[in-house]
CSV table of C-alpha atoms in Angstrom, one decimal:
chain,number,residue,atom,x,y,z
A,226,MET,CA,97.3,94.8,97.3
A,227,ARG,CA,97.2,95.9,100.9
A,228,VAL,CA,95.1,99.0,101.8
A,229,ILE,CA,95.0,100.6,105.3
A,230,SER,CA,92.4,103.1,106.4
A,231,PHE,CA,92.7,105.1,109.6
A,232,CYS,CA,90.9,108.0,111.2
A,233,ALA,CA,93.6,109.9,113.1
A,234,ASP,CA,91.8,112.4,115.4
A,235,GLY,CA,94.7,114.7,114.4
A,236,ILE,CA,97.6,113.3,112.3
A,237,ARG,CA,100.2,115.0,114.5
A,238,GLU,CA,98.8,113.4,117.7
A,239,ALA,CA,98.5,110.0,116.0
A,240,SER,CA,102.1,110.2,114.9
A,241,LYS,CA,103.3,110.9,118.4
A,242,LYS,CA,101.5,107.7,119.5
A,243,GLY,CA,103.4,105.7,116.9
A,244,PHE,CA,101.0,105.4,114.0
A,245,PHE,CA,103.6,105.9,111.2
A,246,ASP,CA,106.1,103.6,112.9
A,247,TRP,CA,103.4,100.9,112.8
A,248,ALA,CA,102.0,101.7,109.4
A,249,LEU,CA,105.3,101.6,107.6
A,250,GLU,CA,105.9,98.1,108.9
A,251,GLN,CA,102.6,96.8,107.3
A,252,ASP,CA,103.8,96.7,103.7
A,253,ALA,CA,100.8,98.6,102.5
A,254,ASP,CA,100.4,99.8,98.9
A,255,VAL,CA,98.0,102.6,99.9
A,256,ILE,CA,97.4,104.2,103.3
A,257,CYS,CA,94.3,106.5,103.7
A,258,VAL,CA,94.2,108.8,106.7
A,259,GLN,CA,91.2,110.9,107.7
A,260,ASP,CA,90.6,113.8,110.2
A,261,LEU,CA,94.1,115.3,109.9
A,262,ARG,CA,93.3,118.5,111.8
A,263,ALA,CA,96.3,120.1,110.3
A,264,PRO,CA,97.0,122.0,107.0
A,265,GLU,CA,99.4,120.6,104.4
A,266,SER,CA,101.7,123.5,105.1
A,267,ALA,CA,102.3,122.1,108.6
A,268,LEU,CA,103.0,118.5,107.4
A,269,GLY,CA,106.2,119.0,105.4
A,270,SER,CA,108.5,116.9,107.5
A,271,ARG,CA,109.6,113.4,106.6
A,272,THR,CA,107.4,112.0,109.3
A,273,PHE,CA,104.3,112.9,107.3
A,274,ASN,CA,106.0,112.3,103.9
A,275,PRO,CA,107.7,108.9,104.5
A,276,ASP,CA,110.2,107.5,102.1
A,277,GLY,CA,108.8,105.0,99.7
A,278,TYR,CA,105.4,106.7,99.4
A,279,PHE,CA,103.9,109.5,97.3
A,280,SER,CA,102.0,111.7,99.8
A,281,TYR,CA,98.9,113.7,99.0
A,282,PHE,CA,96.8,116.0,101.3
A,283,PHE,CA,93.5,117.8,101.1
A,284,ASP,CA,92.8,120.4,103.7
A,285,SER,CA,89.6,122.0,105.0
A,286,ILE,CA,89.3,125.7,104.4
A,287,ASP,CA,90.2,126.6,107.9
A,288,GLY,CA,93.2,124.2,107.9
A,289,LYS,CA,92.4,123.2,111.5
A,290,SER,CA,89.6,120.6,111.2
A,291,ASN,CA,88.9,117.5,109.0
A,292,GLY,CA,91.3,116.9,106.1
A,293,VAL,CA,92.3,113.7,104.4
A,294,ALA,CA,95.6,112.2,103.1
A,295,ILE,CA,96.5,109.4,100.8
A,296,TYR,CA,99.9,107.7,100.7
A,297,CYS,CA,100.7,105.6,97.6
A,298,ARG,CA,103.6,103.3,96.9
A,299,LYS,CA,102.9,103.5,93.2
A,300,LEU,CA,102.6,106.9,91.4
A,301,PRO,CA,98.9,107.5,90.7
A,302,LYS,CA,97.8,108.6,87.2
A,303,ALA,CA,95.7,111.3,88.8
A,304,ILE,CA,94.6,112.8,92.1
A,305,MET,CA,91.1,114.2,92.5
A,306,THR,CA,90.2,116.4,95.5
A,307,GLY,CA,86.6,117.0,96.4
A,308,LEU,CA,83.4,115.7,94.8
A,309,GLY,CA,81.9,119.0,93.5
A,310,LEU,CA,79.6,119.0,96.6
A,311,GLY,CA,80.0,122.6,97.6
A,312,GLU,CA,80.2,122.9,101.4
A,313,ALA,CA,81.6,119.4,101.9
A,314,ASP,CA,84.5,120.1,99.5
A,315,GLY,CA,85.4,123.1,101.6
A,316,GLU,CA,85.6,120.8,104.6
A,317,GLY,CA,88.3,118.6,103.1
A,318,ARG,CA,86.3,115.4,103.2
A,319,PHE,CA,87.2,113.5,100.0
A,320,MET,CA,90.3,112.7,97.9
A,321,GLN,CA,90.8,110.0,95.3
A,322,ALA,CA,93.9,108.4,93.7
A,323,ASP,CA,93.4,107.0,90.2
A,324,PHE,CA,95.5,104.1,89.0
A,325,GLU,CA,95.0,102.3,85.6
A,326,ASN,CA,91.7,100.6,86.2
A,327,ILE,CA,91.1,101.2,89.9
A,328,SER,CA,90.6,104.2,92.2
A,329,VAL,CA,91.3,104.4,95.9
A,330,ALA,CA,89.4,107.1,97.7
A,331,CYS,CA,89.7,108.6,101.2
A,332,LEU,CA,86.5,109.8,102.8
A,333,LEU,CA,85.5,111.5,106.1
A,334,GLY,CA,81.8,111.5,106.6
A,335,PRO,CA,80.3,114.4,108.6
A,336,GLN,CA,79.4,114.0,112.2
A,337,ALA,CA,76.0,115.1,113.6
A,338,SER,CA,74.4,115.6,117.0
A,339,VAL,CA,70.8,115.9,118.2
A,340,GLU,CA,71.6,119.2,119.8
A,341,ASP,CA,72.4,120.7,116.4
A,342,PRO,CA,69.6,120.0,113.9
A,343,GLY,CA,71.6,121.8,111.2
A,344,SER,CA,74.4,119.2,111.5
A,345,LEU,CA,71.9,116.4,110.8
A,346,ALA,CA,70.7,118.2,107.7
A,347,ARG,CA,74.2,118.8,106.5
A,348,LYS,CA,75.1,115.2,107.0
A,349,SER,CA,72.0,114.0,105.2
A,350,ARG,CA,72.8,116.4,102.3
A,351,PHE,CA,76.3,115.1,102.0
A,352,PHE,CA,75.3,111.4,101.8
A,353,GLU,CA,72.4,112.2,99.4
A,354,GLN,CA,74.9,113.9,97.1
A,355,LEU,CA,77.5,111.1,97.6
A,356,GLN,CA,74.9,108.5,96.7
A,357,GLY,CA,74.4,110.3,93.3
A,358,GLN,CA,78.1,110.3,92.7
A,359,LEU,CA,78.5,106.6,93.6
A,360,ASP,CA,75.5,105.7,91.4
A,361,LYS,CA,77.1,107.5,88.5
A,362,VAL,CA,80.6,106.0,88.8
A,363,ARG,CA,79.4,102.4,89.3
A,364,LYS,CA,78.4,102.4,85.6
A,365,LYS,CA,82.0,102.9,84.6
A,366,ARG,CA,84.5,100.1,83.9
A,367,ARG,CA,86.7,101.5,86.7
A,368,GLN,CA,86.7,99.7,90.1
A,369,TYR,CA,86.6,101.6,93.4
A,370,ILE,CA,87.9,101.2,97.0
A,371,LEU,CA,86.3,103.8,99.2
A,372,CYS,CA,88.2,104.0,102.5
A,373,GLY,CA,87.1,106.0,105.5
A,374,ASN,CA,85.3,107.0,108.6
A,375,TRP,CA,81.7,107.2,107.3
A,376,ASN,CA,80.3,108.1,110.8
A,377,ILE,CA,77.5,105.6,110.3
A,378,ALA,CA,77.2,102.2,111.9
A,379,HIS,CA,75.2,99.8,109.6
A,380,ALA,CA,73.8,96.9,111.6
A,381,ALA,CA,72.9,96.2,115.2
A,382,ARG,CA,76.1,94.1,115.7
A,383,ASP,CA,78.1,97.2,114.7
A,384,VAL,CA,77.2,99.1,117.8
A,385,GLN,CA,78.1,97.6,121.2
A,386,ARG,CA,75.3,99.3,123.2
A,387,THR,CA,72.7,98.9,120.5
A,388,ALA,CA,69.6,99.8,122.6
A,389,ALA,CA,71.2,102.9,124.2
A,390,HIS,CA,72.0,104.3,120.7
A,391,ALA,CA,68.8,103.5,118.9
A,392,ASP,CA,68.2,107.3,118.5
A,393,SER,CA,71.8,108.5,118.2
A,394,PRO,CA,73.1,110.2,115.1
A,395,GLY,CA,75.4,107.7,113.4
A,396,PHE,CA,72.8,104.9,114.0
A,397,LEU,CA,69.6,106.5,112.9
A,398,ASP,CA,67.2,104.6,110.7
A,399,ALA,CA,67.6,106.9,107.8
A,400,GLU,CA,71.4,106.6,108.0
A,401,ARG,CA,71.3,102.9,108.2
A,402,GLN,CA,68.9,102.8,105.3
A,403,TRP,CA,71.3,104.8,103.2
A,404,LEU,CA,73.9,102.1,103.7
A,405,ASP,CA,71.3,99.4,102.9
A,406,SER,CA,70.9,101.2,99.6
A,407,LEU,CA,74.6,101.4,99.0
A,408,PHE,CA,75.1,97.7,99.7
A,409,GLY,CA,71.9,96.7,98.0
A,410,GLU,CA,70.6,98.4,94.9
A,411,LEU,CA,73.9,100.2,94.2
A,412,GLY,CA,75.9,96.9,94.5
A,413,TYR,CA,78.8,98.1,96.6
A,414,VAL,CA,80.3,95.8,99.2
A,415,ASP,CA,81.4,96.2,102.8
A,416,ALA,CA,84.8,94.5,102.2
A,417,PHE,CA,85.4,93.7,105.9
A,418,ARG,CA,82.0,92.2,106.4
A,419,ALA,CA,82.4,90.1,103.2
A,420,ILE,CA,84.9,88.0,105.1
A,421,ASN,CA,84.3,88.6,108.8
A,422,GLY,CA,80.9,88.1,110.4
A,423,ASP,CA,82.0,88.4,114.1
A,424,ASP,CA,79.8,90.5,116.4
A,425,ASP,CA,82.5,92.1,118.5
A,426,GLU,CA,84.4,93.9,115.7
A,427,PHE,CA,84.4,97.7,116.5
A,428,SER,CA,86.6,100.4,115.1
A,429,TRP,CA,85.7,103.5,117.2
A,430,TRP,CA,85.3,104.1,120.9
A,431,PRO,CA,84.0,107.7,121.5
A,432,GLY,CA,84.7,107.6,125.2
A,433,GLY,CA,87.9,105.5,124.9
A,434,ARG,CA,88.2,101.7,124.7
A,435,ALA,CA,87.6,101.3,128.4
A,436,SER,CA,84.1,102.7,127.9
A,437,ALA,CA,82.7,99.5,126.4
A,438,ASP,CA,80.9,101.7,123.9
A,439,GLY,CA,82.3,100.5,120.5
A,440,TRP,CA,81.0,101.3,117.1
A,441,ARG,CA,82.1,100.1,113.6
A,442,VAL,CA,82.0,103.2,111.5
A,443,ASP,CA,85.3,102.7,109.5
A,444,TYR,CA,84.9,100.9,106.2
A,445,GLN,CA,86.5,100.0,103.0
A,446,VAL,CA,83.6,100.0,100.6
A,447,VAL,CA,84.4,98.4,97.2
A,448,SER,CA,82.8,98.0,93.8
A,449,GLY,CA,80.8,94.8,93.3
A,450,GLY,CA,83.4,93.7,90.8
A,451,LEU,CA,86.0,93.4,93.6
A,452,ARG,CA,83.9,91.2,95.8
A,453,GLY,CA,85.7,88.0,94.7
A,454,ILE,CA,89.2,89.3,95.3
A,455,ILE,CA,88.9,90.2,99.0
A,456,GLU,CA,91.5,88.1,100.8
A,457,TYR,CA,91.9,89.4,104.3
A,458,GLY,CA,90.6,92.0,106.7
A,459,ALA,CA,91.4,93.0,110.3
A,460,LEU,CA,90.9,95.9,112.7
A,461,TYR,CA,94.2,96.5,114.4
A,462,LYS,CA,93.8,96.9,118.1
A,463,GLY,CA,97.3,96.1,119.4
A,464,GLN,CA,98.1,99.8,119.9
A,465,GLU,CA,95.9,102.8,120.4
A,466,PHE,CA,96.8,105.6,118.0
A,467,SER,CA,93.4,107.5,118.2
A,468,SER,CA,89.8,106.7,119.2
A,469,HIS,CA,89.7,104.7,116.0
A,470,ALA,CA,91.4,101.4,115.1
A,471,PRO,CA,93.1,101.1,111.7
A,472,LEU,CA,91.4,98.8,109.1
A,473,ILE,CA,93.7,96.6,107.1
A,474,MET,CA,92.4,94.9,103.9
A,475,ASP,CA,94.2,92.7,101.4
A,476,TYR,CA,92.9,92.3,97.8
A,477,ASP,CA,94.2,89.7,95.3
A,478,ILE,CA,95.3,92.4,92.8
A,479,GLU,CA,98.6,94.1,91.9
A,480,LEU,CA,98.5,97.8,91.2
A,481,GLU,CA,101.3,97.7,88.7
A,482,ARG,CA,99.4,95.2,86.6
A,483,LEU,CA,96.2,97.1,86.3
């Protein structure tokens, strides 16, 4: 099973840069797209509903920011929008496609800035609530693949200018410790890092790729039970569709057999 995760910085802009032309050549079973910046009502064309895929969208309340989408080659048993997390659900940050014994989720973590203390509090609240949800579902027999831009870099090797960003939101000690807990006591796995330990693998360049300021904030986080079936992972950097690179992961599993 091939799963692609991509943060678009606006799905219409990414499409103009060739994202769908590229993505449809990748033979992906599921494609998760974050940060749509467009309401579903504006995405009715075939471009955003490509042949061969079932298309699902979850908007923010304003229809202008955030938003996530999931494209599935196989018809899911169910689609879940939101996590019951109040303000975050109104921002269109989470959607999940359920298959027989596995769920694939699309997640957009909140951004924060030191200039806005309220944004730091909102981000912390979101991840505290998400942790409770992930702790609860890990006790189920169902396996999970959580795709998205988490807006957190985990380790020093995941930030190109480590020293310069020691106090930057997205690389704060508390945020990194949250991921320590996710990959530690909760037993989830950073699928890309399970098979790739290189130090120069970044997925996001806030100032553009020429800025030499790369971050790895885009993950596919999987249940511990899927650790042994991770086959391949790559960040595609051959074309620039947004400030983020698509993350491609292959798993030794077939959706129709689950």
